[in-house]
XYZ file of N, CA and C in Angstrom:
828
model
N -29.105 -3.171 27.683
C -28.215 -2.563 26.690
C -28.199 -1.044 26.889
N -26.984 -0.480 27.017
C -26.861 0.961 27.198
C -27.181 1.680 25.888
N -27.325 3.000 25.989
C -27.620 3.796 24.799
C -26.507 3.666 23.753
N -25.240 3.663 24.205
C -24.111 3.522 23.288
C -24.114 2.148 22.630
N -24.397 1.118 23.418
C -24.449 -0.242 22.872
C -25.579 -0.367 21.850
N -26.719 0.245 22.160
C -27.842 0.202 21.229
C -27.471 0.907 19.925
N -26.806 2.034 20.052
C -26.385 2.778 18.860
C -25.459 1.930 17.983
N -24.494 1.256 18.595
C -23.561 0.417 17.840
C -24.278 -0.773 17.208
N -25.270 -1.291 17.927
C -26.049 -2.401 17.370
C -26.781 -1.958 16.102
N -27.409 -0.778 16.169
C -28.133 -0.268 15.022
C -27.188 0.011 13.840
N -25.983 0.476 14.131
C -24.997 0.728 13.074
C -24.601 -0.579 12.397
N -24.361 -1.610 13.173
C -23.988 -2.910 12.602
C -25.116 -3.492 11.756
N -26.328 -3.403 12.269
C -27.475 -3.920 11.520
C -27.696 -3.101 10.247
N -27.614 -1.789 10.379
C -27.791 -0.925 9.212
C -26.731 -1.183 8.155
N -25.484 -1.366 8.588
C -24.407 -1.637 7.632
C -24.681 -2.909 6.846
N -25.102 -3.956 7.543
C -25.379 -5.227 6.870
C -26.538 -5.094 5.885
N -27.586 -4.391 6.271
C -28.745 -4.243 5.398
C -28.436 -3.356 4.190
N -27.760 -2.241 4.416
C -27.413 -1.351 3.303
C -26.452 -2.050 2.330
N -25.544 -2.860 2.855
C -24.603 -3.576 1.995
C -25.322 -4.595 1.130
N -26.303 -5.263 1.699
C -26.993 -6.340 0.988
C -28.051 -5.823 0.024
N -28.730 -4.715 0.386
C -29.894 -4.300 -0.387
C -29.799 -2.906 -0.999
N -28.855 -2.101 -0.533
C -28.777 -0.730 -1.011
C -29.622 0.196 -0.157
N -29.338 1.484 -0.241
C -30.001 2.461 0.604
C -31.508 2.505 0.376
N -31.921 2.594 -0.861
C -33.335 2.795 -1.164
C -34.204 1.624 -0.722
N -33.667 0.415 -0.757
C -34.483 -0.772 -0.474
C -34.639 -1.050 1.019
N -33.936 -0.329 1.851
C -33.986 -0.564 3.299
C -34.915 0.460 3.948
N -35.753 0.009 4.863
C -36.686 0.906 5.561
C -36.356 0.961 7.046
N -36.862 1.995 7.694
C -36.681 2.116 9.140
C -37.338 0.945 9.854
N -38.492 0.526 9.335
C -39.191 -0.621 9.930
C -38.313 -1.867 9.918
N -37.614 -2.083 8.800
C -36.760 -3.269 8.690
C -35.585 -3.193 9.644
N -35.003 -2.033 9.766
C -33.882 -1.849 10.694
C -34.339 -2.114 12.120
N -35.478 -1.532 12.491
C -36.008 -1.717 13.848
C -36.352 -3.173 14.109
N -36.916 -3.848 13.124
C -37.288 -5.256 13.291
C -36.061 -6.126 13.528
N -34.983 -5.901 12.779
C -33.761 -6.690 12.968
C -33.124 -6.415 14.333
N -33.284 -5.190 14.823
C -32.716 -4.842 16.127
C -33.646 -5.184 17.278
N -34.884 -5.606 16.918
C -35.897 -5.919 17.925
C -36.193 -4.714 18.814
N -36.346 -3.560 18.171
C -36.717 -2.339 18.869
C -37.847 -1.677 18.079
N -38.427 -0.647 18.644
C -39.475 0.098 17.945
C -38.839 1.151 17.033
N -39.597 1.613 16.053
C -39.077 2.621 15.134
C -38.623 3.900 15.840
N -39.343 4.363 16.883
C -38.896 5.589 17.556
C -37.463 5.509 18.085
N -37.008 4.299 18.420
C -35.628 4.153 18.905
C -34.642 4.529 17.802
N -34.925 4.067 16.578
C -34.053 4.396 15.445
C -34.052 5.900 15.225
N -35.239 6.498 15.251
C -35.334 7.945 15.054
C -34.634 8.709 16.176
N -34.710 8.175 17.374
C -34.086 8.838 18.519
C -32.578 8.923 18.351
N -31.977 7.854 17.844
C -30.514 7.810 17.715
C -30.011 8.509 16.455
N -30.732 8.389 15.340
C -30.194 8.852 14.054
C -31.129 9.781 13.273
N -32.353 9.969 13.751
C -33.292 10.818 13.046
C -33.903 10.180 11.817
N -33.609 8.925 11.563
C -34.127 8.219 10.394
C -33.027 7.423 9.720
N -33.369 6.739 8.635
C -32.369 5.891 7.980
C -31.280 6.725 7.296
N -31.635 7.972 6.878
C -30.627 8.832 6.270
C -29.494 9.140 7.246
N -29.876 9.420 8.500
C -28.865 9.705 9.507
C -28.006 8.494 9.813
N -28.636 7.336 9.887
C -27.891 6.100 10.136
C -26.932 5.824 8.988
N -27.420 5.993 7.774
C -26.592 5.748 6.594
C -25.390 6.697 6.583
N -25.620 7.957 6.925
C -24.544 8.952 6.921
C -23.447 8.587 7.915
N -23.836 8.095 9.086
C -22.855 7.696 10.095
C -22.020 6.523 9.594
N -22.682 5.550 8.977
C -21.982 4.361 8.468
C -20.996 4.753 7.371
N -21.444 5.573 6.424
C -20.573 5.994 5.321
C -19.390 6.792 5.841
N -19.639 7.673 6.803
C -18.554 8.483 7.363
C -17.492 7.590 8.006
N -17.911 6.597 8.738
C -16.956 5.676 9.372
C -16.127 4.940 8.328
N -16.792 4.420 7.312
C -16.086 3.644 6.292
C -15.156 4.535 5.472
N -15.603 5.736 5.174
C -14.774 6.660 4.417
C -13.502 7.004 5.188
N -13.642 7.254 6.471
C -12.469 7.586 7.287
C -11.519 6.402 7.385
N -12.075 5.198 7.521
C -11.233 4.002 7.614
C -10.468 3.762 6.317
N -11.157 3.852 5.184
C -10.517 3.612 3.898
C -9.516 4.718 3.562
N -9.879 5.960 3.834
C -8.963 7.067 3.584
C -7.681 6.893 4.378
N -7.817 6.448 5.611
C -6.657 6.272 6.481
C -5.678 5.253 5.914
N -6.192 4.100 5.474
C -5.284 3.054 4.989
C -4.647 3.444 3.655
N -5.397 4.130 2.792
C -4.843 4.519 1.492
C -3.827 5.646 1.636
N -4.115 6.613 2.517
C -3.165 7.701 2.717
C -1.881 7.187 3.358
N -2.009 6.201 4.228
C -0.820 5.613 4.839
C 0.044 4.927 3.783
N -0.602 4.276 2.820
C 0.131 3.590 1.752
C 0.846 4.577 0.846
N 0.274 5.777 0.686
C 0.850 6.784 -0.202
C 1.692 7.810 0.548
N 1.923 7.581 1.824
C 2.478 8.610 2.695
C 3.940 8.921 2.424
N 4.708 7.947 1.914
C 6.145 8.153 1.743
C 6.529 8.047 0.274
N 6.470 9.154 -0.462
C 6.789 9.116 -1.890
C 8.271 8.930 -2.176
N 9.119 8.873 -1.135
C 10.553 8.715 -1.352
C 10.962 7.259 -1.520
N 10.068 6.319 -1.206
C 10.421 4.912 -1.346
C 10.363 4.512 -2.808
N 10.810 3.299 -3.099
C 10.789 2.793 -4.465
C 9.398 2.935 -5.070
N 9.272 3.481 -6.273
C 7.948 3.682 -6.875
C 7.111 2.412 -6.957
N 7.743 1.296 -7.267
C 6.966 0.062 -7.357
C 6.408 -0.322 -5.994
N 7.159 -0.043 -4.935
C 6.672 -0.360 -3.591
C 5.408 0.438 -3.275
N 5.343 1.672 -3.754
C 4.139 2.476 -3.538
C 2.942 1.842 -4.236
N 3.145 1.385 -5.477
C 2.065 0.741 -6.224
C 1.616 -0.524 -5.504
N 2.576 -1.354 -5.078
C 2.240 -2.601 -4.387
C 1.523 -2.326 -3.068
N 2.063 -1.381 -2.318
C 1.514 -1.077 -0.993
C 0.076 -0.565 -1.093
N -0.182 0.294 -2.089
C -1.516 0.870 -2.237
C -2.526 -0.177 -2.672
N -2.143 -1.035 -3.621
C -3.039 -2.098 -4.075
C -3.382 -3.040 -2.921
N -2.371 -3.423 -2.156
C -2.618 -4.319 -1.013
C -3.455 -3.641 0.064
N -3.244 -2.347 0.282
C -4.020 -1.617 1.302
C -5.502 -1.649 0.962
N -5.841 -1.388 -0.298
C -7.241 -1.398 -0.702
C -7.830 -2.797 -0.589
N -7.108 -3.801 -1.062
C -7.623 -5.169 -1.028
C -7.765 -5.674 0.411
N -6.859 -5.256 1.279
C -6.971 -5.641 2.693
C -8.212 -5.023 3.323
N -8.466 -3.759 2.998
C -9.684 -3.117 3.501
C -10.918 -3.863 3.012
N -10.951 -4.215 1.726
C -12.099 -4.935 1.178
C -12.272 -6.282 1.874
N -11.164 -6.964 2.110
C -11.213 -8.284 2.747
C -11.709 -8.193 4.187
N -11.279 -7.183 4.909
C -11.600 -7.072 6.333
C -12.874 -6.265 6.603
N -13.345 -5.531 5.608
C -14.539 -4.695 5.786
C -15.474 -4.869 4.596
N -15.838 -6.118 4.334
C -16.625 -6.429 3.135
C -17.947 -5.660 3.107
N -18.662 -5.634 4.218
C -19.946 -4.930 4.250
C -19.763 -3.429 4.082
N -18.768 -2.879 4.759
C -18.523 -1.445 4.646
C -18.178 -1.051 3.218
N -17.368 -1.856 2.541
C -17.008 -1.563 1.152
C -18.227 -1.619 0.246
N -19.090 -2.606 0.475
C -20.307 -2.715 -0.332
C -21.215 -1.498 -0.132
N -21.275 -0.983 1.091
C -22.077 0.216 1.348
C -21.532 1.387 0.525
N -20.209 1.512 0.461
C -19.602 2.626 -0.246
C -19.845 2.565 -1.749
N -19.802 1.377 -2.321
C -19.874 1.269 -3.784
C -21.292 1.057 -4.299
N -22.241 0.767 -3.402
C -23.629 0.587 -3.845
C -24.298 1.933 -4.072
N -25.523 1.898 -4.585
C -26.291 3.122 -4.784
C -26.453 3.848 -3.460
N -26.435 5.179 -3.531
C -26.552 5.978 -2.315
C -27.281 7.277 -2.628
N -27.873 7.916 -1.611
C -28.545 9.203 -1.855
C -27.517 10.259 -2.201
N -27.876 11.184 -3.078
C -26.934 12.221 -3.507
C -27.106 13.494 -2.688
N -27.278 13.326 -1.403
C -27.494 14.492 -0.541
C -26.191 15.186 -0.176
N -25.084 14.457 -0.205
C -23.799 15.043 0.184
C -22.710 14.543 -0.750
N -22.602 15.131 -1.954
C -21.591 14.669 -2.911
C -20.175 14.737 -2.375
N -19.897 15.685 -1.486
C -18.541 15.825 -0.961
C -18.148 14.650 -0.088
N -19.135 13.908 0.418
C -18.826 12.762 1.266
C -19.047 11.448 0.571
N -19.090 11.465 -0.756
C -19.358 10.252 -1.502
C -18.078 9.466 -1.768
N -18.267 8.223 -2.189
C -17.144 7.364 -2.507
C -16.354 7.935 -3.684
N -17.050 8.504 -4.657
C -16.363 9.081 -5.811
C -15.481 10.257 -5.407
N -15.916 11.026 -4.404
C -15.093 12.135 -3.941
C -13.837 11.614 -3.253
N -13.967 10.501 -2.543
C -12.800 9.887 -1.911
C -11.802 9.448 -2.979
N -12.294 8.788 -4.017
C -11.411 8.344 -5.089
C -10.747 9.536 -5.764
N -11.485 10.636 -5.881
C -10.900 11.844 -6.450
C -9.757 12.372 -5.603
N -9.935 12.348 -4.298
C -8.869 12.794 -3.396
C -7.636 11.898 -3.502
N -7.859 10.586 -3.563
C -6.743 9.652 -3.682
C -6.037 9.845 -5.021
N -6.813 10.085 -6.074
C -6.224 10.304 -7.391
C -5.324 11.533 -7.384
N -5.695 12.558 -6.626
C -4.860 13.748 -6.527
C -3.525 13.405 -5.879
N -3.548 12.556 -4.855
C -2.296 12.131 -4.206
C -1.431 11.350 -5.186
N -2.051 10.455 -5.937
C -1.317 9.676 -6.942
C -0.752 10.602 -8.014
N -1.533 11.608 -8.376
C -1.101 12.576 -9.392
C 0.166 13.302 -8.951
N 0.238 13.672 -7.684
C 1.427 14.360 -7.168
C 2.668 13.475 -7.296
N 2.499 12.205 -6.965
C 3.629 11.264 -7.036
C 4.067 11.070 -8.484
N 3.095 10.887 -9.380
C 3.421 10.683 -10.795
C 4.086 11.920 -11.394
N 3.629 13.094 -10.995
C 4.190 14.326 -11.542
C 5.688 14.417 -11.276
N 6.087 14.097 -10.055
C 7.502 14.152 -9.720
C 8.300 13.154 -10.550
N 7.758 11.940 -10.719
C 8.455 10.918 -11.503
C 8.540 11.321 -12.972
N 7.455 11.846 -13.516
C 7.441 12.254 -14.918
C 8.451 13.372 -15.174
N 8.538 14.319 -14.254
C 9.474 15.424 -14.421
C 10.913 14.926 -14.421
N 11.207 13.972 -13.541
C 12.562 13.424 -13.503
C 12.906 12.719 -14.808
N 11.903 12.128 -15.452
C 12.128 11.383 -16.682
C 11.937 12.223 -17.941
N 11.751 13.543 -17.762
C 11.557 14.449 -18.891
C 10.316 14.083 -19.708
N 9.309 13.569 -19.035
C 8.045 13.248 -19.688
C 7.076 14.412 -19.518
N 6.230 14.617 -20.498
C 5.204 15.651 -20.373
C 4.239 15.275 -19.251
N 3.916 16.251 -18.398
C 3.001 15.996 -17.283
C 1.556 16.257 -17.683
N 1.329 16.560 -18.945
C -0.017 16.874 -19.411
C -0.995 15.733 -19.149
N -0.538 14.501 -19.311
C -1.429 13.361 -19.138
C -1.474 12.799 -17.736
N -0.715 13.378 -16.803
C -0.624 12.830 -15.445
C -1.978 12.703 -14.745
N -2.852 13.734 -14.788
C -4.148 13.573 -14.108
C -4.941 12.381 -14.624
N -4.826 12.105 -15.921
C -5.558 10.983 -16.504
C -4.924 9.650 -16.117
N -3.592 9.615 -16.106
C -2.921 8.389 -15.670
C -3.281 8.067 -14.218
N -3.371 9.110 -13.381
C -3.718 8.902 -11.978
C -5.117 8.318 -11.853
N -6.062 8.858 -12.630
C -7.425 8.334 -12.607
C -7.460 6.882 -13.099
N -6.667 6.582 -14.116
C -6.614 5.215 -14.641
C -6.132 4.230 -13.580
N -5.077 4.602 -12.882
C -4.518 3.703 -11.875
C -5.505 3.464 -10.730
N -6.108 4.543 -10.241
C -7.071 4.411 -9.144
C -8.293 3.633 -9.596
N -8.826 3.985 -10.763
C -10.016 3.297 -11.263
C -9.771 1.824 -11.511
N -8.627 1.500 -12.107
C -8.305 0.104 -12.370
C -8.259 -0.707 -11.079
N -7.620 -0.146 -10.066
C -7.475 -0.863 -8.795
C -8.818 -1.017 -8.088
N -9.606 0.060 -8.048
C -10.876 0.022 -7.330
C -11.874 -0.917 -7.997
N -12.037 -0.821 -9.313
C -13.019 -1.659 -9.998
C -12.598 -3.129 -9.996
N -11.293 -3.372 -10.041
C -10.826 -4.754 -9.908
C -11.130 -5.271 -8.505
N -10.962 -4.396 -7.503
C -11.287 -4.784 -6.135
C -12.763 -5.095 -5.970
N -13.624 -4.313 -6.635
C -15.055 -4.594 -6.581
C -15.364 -5.973 -7.187
N -14.750 -6.253 -8.307
C -14.967 -7.546 -8.964
C -14.494 -8.681 -8.061
N -13.345 -8.494 -7.436
C -12.776 -9.519 -6.554
C -13.627 -9.715 -5.302
N -14.253 -8.639 -4.817
C -15.082 -8.748 -3.611
C -16.213 -9.755 -3.815
N -16.731 -9.834 -5.025
C -17.807 -10.776 -5.341
C -17.285 -12.117 -5.836
N -16.022 -12.146 -6.282
C -15.446 -13.384 -6.832
C -14.032 -13.575 -6.291
N -13.906 -13.815 -5.005
C -12.570 -13.938 -4.393
C -11.926 -15.304 -4.662
N -11.628 -15.545 -5.925
C -11.068 -16.852 -6.303
C -9.547 -16.903 -6.197
N -8.920 -15.750 -5.992
C -7.477 -15.701 -5.766
C -7.226 -14.920 -4.483
N -6.056 -15.098 -3.907
C -5.712 -14.372 -2.683
C -5.495 -12.895 -3.001
N -5.549 -12.078 -1.966
C -5.347 -10.644 -2.195
C -3.927 -10.366 -2.674
N -2.940 -11.166 -2.210
C -1.570 -10.983 -2.670
C -1.457 -11.280 -4.160
N -2.126 -12.348 -4.624
C -2.066 -12.685 -6.039
C -2.759 -11.625 -6.881
N -3.906 -11.155 -6.417
C -4.613 -10.114 -7.160
C -3.793 -8.831 -7.198
N -3.173 -8.491 -6.073
C -2.311 -7.306 -6.048
C -1.176 -7.459 -7.055
N -0.652 -8.668 -7.175
C 0.416 -8.921 -8.147
C -0.087 -8.713 -9.571
N -1.317 -9.136 -9.853
C -1.902 -8.916 -11.176
C -2.019 -7.423 -11.472
N -2.549 -6.689 -10.489
C -2.752 -5.248 -10.664
C -1.415 -4.546 -10.885
N -0.452 -4.859 -10.039
C 0.857 -4.211 -10.121
C 1.556 -4.572 -11.428
N 1.426 -5.819 -11.858
C 2.072 -6.255 -13.098
C 1.599 -5.412 -14.278
N 0.286 -5.218 -14.370
C -0.270 -4.428 -15.463
C 0.102 -2.953 -15.331
N -0.067 -2.408 -14.127
C 0.218 -0.988 -13.914
C 1.702 -0.679 -14.077
N 2.541 -1.520 -13.502
C 3.983 -1.257 -13.504
C 4.574 -1.331 -14.905
N 4.235 -2.392 -15.630
C 4.791 -2.508 -16.975
C 4.230 -1.440 -17.898
N 3.012 -0.996 -17.628
C 2.477 0.110 -18.400
C 3.224 1.405 -18.106
N 3.472 1.694 -16.835
C 4.165 2.916 -16.455
C 5.610 2.922 -16.941
N 6.252 1.758 -16.905
C 7.670 1.693 -17.233
C 7.943 1.753 -18.729
N 6.898 1.658 -19.565
C 7.099 1.682 -21.012
C 6.300 2.788 -21.688
N 6.067 3.860 -20.964
C 5.290 4.964 -21.529
C 6.053 5.657 -22.647
N 5.333 6.066 -23.692
C 5.905 6.897 -24.742
C 5.822 8.358 -24.312
N 6.814 9.134 -24.725
C 6.786 10.557 -24.380
C 5.648 11.273 -25.099
N 5.310 10.789 -26.289
C 4.206 11.360 -27.062
C 3.335 10.218 -27.583
N 2.502 9.623 -26.744
C 1.691 8.484 -27.200
C 0.713 8.886 -28.291
N 0.472 7.974 -29.223
C -0.483 8.248 -30.286
C -1.176 6.948 -30.687
N -2.302 7.082 -31.334
C -3.043 5.925 -31.836
C -2.357 5.398 -33.094
N -2.301 4.072 -33.221
C -1.655 3.461 -34.371
C -2.612 3.216 -35.526
N -3.879 2.940 -35.243
C -4.817 2.552 -36.287
C -6.010 3.498 -36.432
N -6.376 4.212 -35.376
C -7.548 5.085 -35.411
C -7.130 6.530 -35.189
N -7.994 7.465 -35.550
C -7.705 8.866 -35.358
C -7.161 9.524 -36.615
N -7.090 10.865 -36.586
C -6.694 11.636 -37.760
C -5.268 11.323 -38.185
N -4.325 11.360 -37.238
C -2.925 11.107 -37.572
C -2.725 9.691 -38.091
N -3.430 8.739 -37.470
C -3.296 7.350 -37.904
C -3.819 7.169 -39.326
N -4.913 7.862 -39.648
C -5.455 7.756 -41.005
C -4.507 8.377 -42.028
N -3.902 9.498 -41.665
C -2.933 10.111 -42.571
C -1.740 9.183 -42.797
N -1.287 8.564 -41.724
C -0.171 7.627 -41.850
C -0.560 6.445 -42.724
N -1.809 5.975 -42.573
C -2.281 4.859 -43.390
C -2.312 5.250 -44.862
N -2.718 6.499 -45.135
C -2.741 6.971 -46.519
C -1.329 7.047 -47.091
N -0.392 7.530 -46.291
C 0.997 7.590 -46.747
C 1.526 6.195 -47.061
N 1.203 5.271 -46.181
C 1.697 3.903 -46.364
C 1.021 3.236 -47.555
N -0.241 3.573 -47.779
C -0.945 3.006 -48.930
C -0.292 3.465 -50.230
N 0.114 4.733 -50.270
C 0.783 5.248 -51.460
C 2.114 4.542 -51.693
N 2.732 4.106 -50.607
C 4.017 3.408 -50.720
C 3.829 1.916 -50.936
N 2.559 1.482 -50.985
C 2.286 0.071 -51.231
C 2.457 -0.819 -50.020
N 2.325 -0.242 -48.811
C 2.456 -1.019 -47.578
C 1.072 -1.301 -47.028
N 0.859 -2.529 -46.553
C -0.437 -2.926 -45.995
C -0.797 -2.007 -44.841
N -1.943 -1.335 -44.934
C -2.355 -0.376 -43.895
C -2.661 -1.049 -42.576
N -2.951 -2.352 -42.601
C -3.278 -3.050 -41.360
C -2.038 -3.511 -40.618
N -0.868 -3.381 -41.239
C 0.365 -3.830 -40.598
C 0.866 -2.766 -39.646
N 1.126 -3.113 -38.372
C 1.632 -2.112 -37.432
C 2.918 -1.492 -37.937
N 3.161 -0.243 -37.604
C 4.354 0.453 -38.042
C 5.545 -0.014 -37.223
N 6.569 -0.596 -37.845
C 7.755 -1.015 -37.094
C 8.477 0.191 -36.528
N 9.275 -0.034 -35.494
C 10.039 1.055 -34.898
C 10.940 1.685 -35.948
N 10.887 3.006 -36.054
C 11.764 3.701 -36.958
C 11.216 3.859 -38.353
N 10.096 3.184 -38.728
C 9.584 3.268 -40.088
C 8.628 4.416 -40.278
N 7.846 4.726 -39.248
C 6.832 5.765 -39.380
C 7.477 7.102 -39.707
N 6.746 7.917 -40.449
C 7.286 9.213 -40.832
C 7.450 10.126 -39.631
N 6.696 9.843 -38.564
C 6.831 10.611 -37.324
C 7.077 9.634 -36.180
N 8.274 9.029 -36.119
C 8.532 7.975 -35.133
C 8.537 8.521 -33.721
N 8.097 7.683 -32.794
C 8.104 8.041 -31.383
C 9.321 7.445 -30.715
N 9.941 8.196 -29.854
C 11.040 7.688 -29.055
C 10.461 7.104 -27.786
N 10.633 5.797 -27.556
C 10.062 5.170 -26.371
C 10.793 5.649 -25.139
N 10.051 6.112 -24.170
C 10.646 6.645 -22.958
C 11.027 5.528 -22.014
N 12.257 5.584 -21.559
C 12.714 4.516 -20.684
C 12.523 4.920 -19.234
N 11.248 5.076 -18.829
C 10.947 5.343 -17.425
C 11.480 4.232 -16.560
N 11.509 3.023 -17.113
C 11.974 1.863 -16.355
C 13.441 1.992 -15.987
N 14.197 2.829 -16.722
C 15.631 2.939 -16.482
C 15.915 3.412 -15.064
N 15.303 4.542 -14.689
C 15.515 5.059 -13.338
C 14.906 4.152 -12.297
N 13.733 3.564 -12.607
C 13.084 2.693 -11.645
C 13.946 1.466 -11.376
N 14.639 0.974 -12.417
C 15.530 -0.174 -12.216
C 16.728 0.229 -11.371
N 17.175 1.490 -11.535
C 18.283 1.954 -10.716
C 17.933 1.924 -9.239
N 16.652 2.240 -8.937
C 16.202 2.248 -7.542
C 15.981 0.845 -7.014
N 15.436 -0.048 -7.840
C 14.986 -1.335 -7.336
C 15.834 -2.509 -7.759
N 16.733 -2.318 -8.746
C 17.537 -3.433 -9.228
C 16.762 -4.355 -10.135
N 15.544 -3.936 -10.548
C 14.730 -4.790 -11.400
C 15.260 -4.749 -12.815
N 15.133 -5.848 -13.546
C 15.511 -5.924 -14.940
C 14.286 -6.277 -15.750
N 14.104 -5.624 -16.864
C 12.958 -5.893 -17.734
C 13.306 -7.064 -18.634
N 12.797 -8.250 -18.274
C 13.106 -9.453 -19.045
C 11.868 -10.055 -19.663
N 10.721 -9.383 -19.539
C 9.474 -9.955 -20.014
C 9.468 -10.153 -21.512
N 10.120 -9.268 -22.275
C 10.096 -9.380 -23.722
C 11.294 -10.133 -24.261
N 12.317 -10.364 -23.444
C 13.507 -11.056 -23.897
C 14.408 -10.149 -24.709
N 14.086 -8.865 -24.778
C 14.873 -7.912 -25.543
C 15.335 -6.796 -24.617
N 16.498 -6.276 -24.903
C 17.021 -5.172 -24.098
C 16.266 -3.895 -24.418
N 15.840 -3.170 -23.384
C 15.131 -1.912 -23.589
C 16.106 -0.859 -24.076
N 15.691 -0.094 -25.074
C 16.566 0.936 -25.634
C 16.944 1.960 -24.580
N 18.184 2.427 -24.622
C 18.643 3.410 -23.659
C 17.960 4.735 -23.909
N 17.648 5.416 -22.814
C 16.987 6.723 -22.914
C 17.954 7.733 -23.529
N 17.468 8.609 -24.363
C 18.307 9.597 -25.035
C 19.032 10.462 -24.026
N 20.304 10.784 -24.337
C 21.066 11.649 -23.448
C 20.537 13.066 -23.467
N 19.775 13.399 -24.502
C 19.178 14.725 -24.594
C 17.684 14.585 -24.845
N 16.892 14.195 -23.832
C 15.464 13.928 -24.028
C 14.694 15.142 -24.503
N 15.060 16.326 -24.041
C 14.320 17.498 -24.464
C 14.520 17.760 -25.948
N 15.778 17.578 -26.433
C 16.040 17.756 -27.854
C 15.291 16.726 -28.675
N 15.170 15.497 -28.130
C 14.445 14.429 -28.832
C 12.979 14.780 -28.998
N 12.368 15.300 -27.935
C 10.967 15.710 -28.005
C 10.802 16.842 -29.006
N 11.759 17.795 -29.013
C 11.679 18.910 -29.943
C 11.761 18.411 -31.380
N 12.686 17.463 -31.632
C 12.808 16.910 -32.987
C 11.522 16.227 -33.405
N 10.902 15.500 -32.473
C 9.642 14.812 -32.779
C 8.558 15.809 -33.172
N 8.464 16.897 -32.398
C 7.428 17.891 -32.688
C 7.668 18.548 -34.037
N 8.951 18.842 -34.376
C 9.258 19.456 -35.655
C 8.914 18.531 -36.819
N 9.259 17.226 -36.662
C 8.972 16.267 -37.713
C 7.476 16.100 -37.896
N 6.728 16.108 -36.788
C 5.283 15.969 -36.867
C 4.654 17.138 -37.613
N 5.145 18.365 -37.300
C 4.611 19.531 -37.982
C 4.881 19.476 -39.480
N 6.090 19.024 -39.846
C 6.424 18.929 -41.262
C 5.569 17.915 -41.981
N 5.337 16.775 -41.358
C 4.560 15.707 -41.988
C 3.086 16.044 -42.088
N 2.594 16.846 -41.130
C 1.177 17.224 -41.146
C 0.933 18.419 -42.059
């Protein structure tokens, strides 16, 4: 076995052990024993298990970054296609690189935070944030919540992928459909000014107002009844124009977006100030 072949052998063995047991539970002795070599060989190639682990993580990070960036590379395509493509890209990586994915999500030494899995997710979230910002601006939505929406989308997809990696009871296409269904319908029905209905200061004030009027505080506020009604943003309107999709899940026609969205937001803010 050449030096390069030996190095690749140690990487494969290390990846399998780190995936199964985590960084802390694996020793140089165990790596050498599985490779049927002496410990000095491991030290010669990587300087210890830390060096071996760093090489494995770097490879997996580059592979995963590549597939996710490729999925997000063309923001001009249909927005739903971007969501579908990204979800499938991650699930395909998990399916084809199960050990590498486990290494990334398992416990790891905190010697290089910039090269951690969380830093990768942060970078991907920034890319998603850029895409969402452009869409929100076109729809006259406030971009204040965009960084959080981006984190939600990335986190939802990644943690669902982790769960699926251990319980692959559905195909990756079906799981991607589940993820996209939840994410897409959530994005397409965003409120311009989302608020809590039952908890929080504003919700309690609304409950007090309704109690004075003799209305059950536990009953959700119907559209148009609240003293500070929200205008539902029809983000789905433009998305349907691009994709030809129709929102038929509720059996009701989605309200048309206001011809003057900025004036609508201004009216909402004025009414809120008066009521508060």
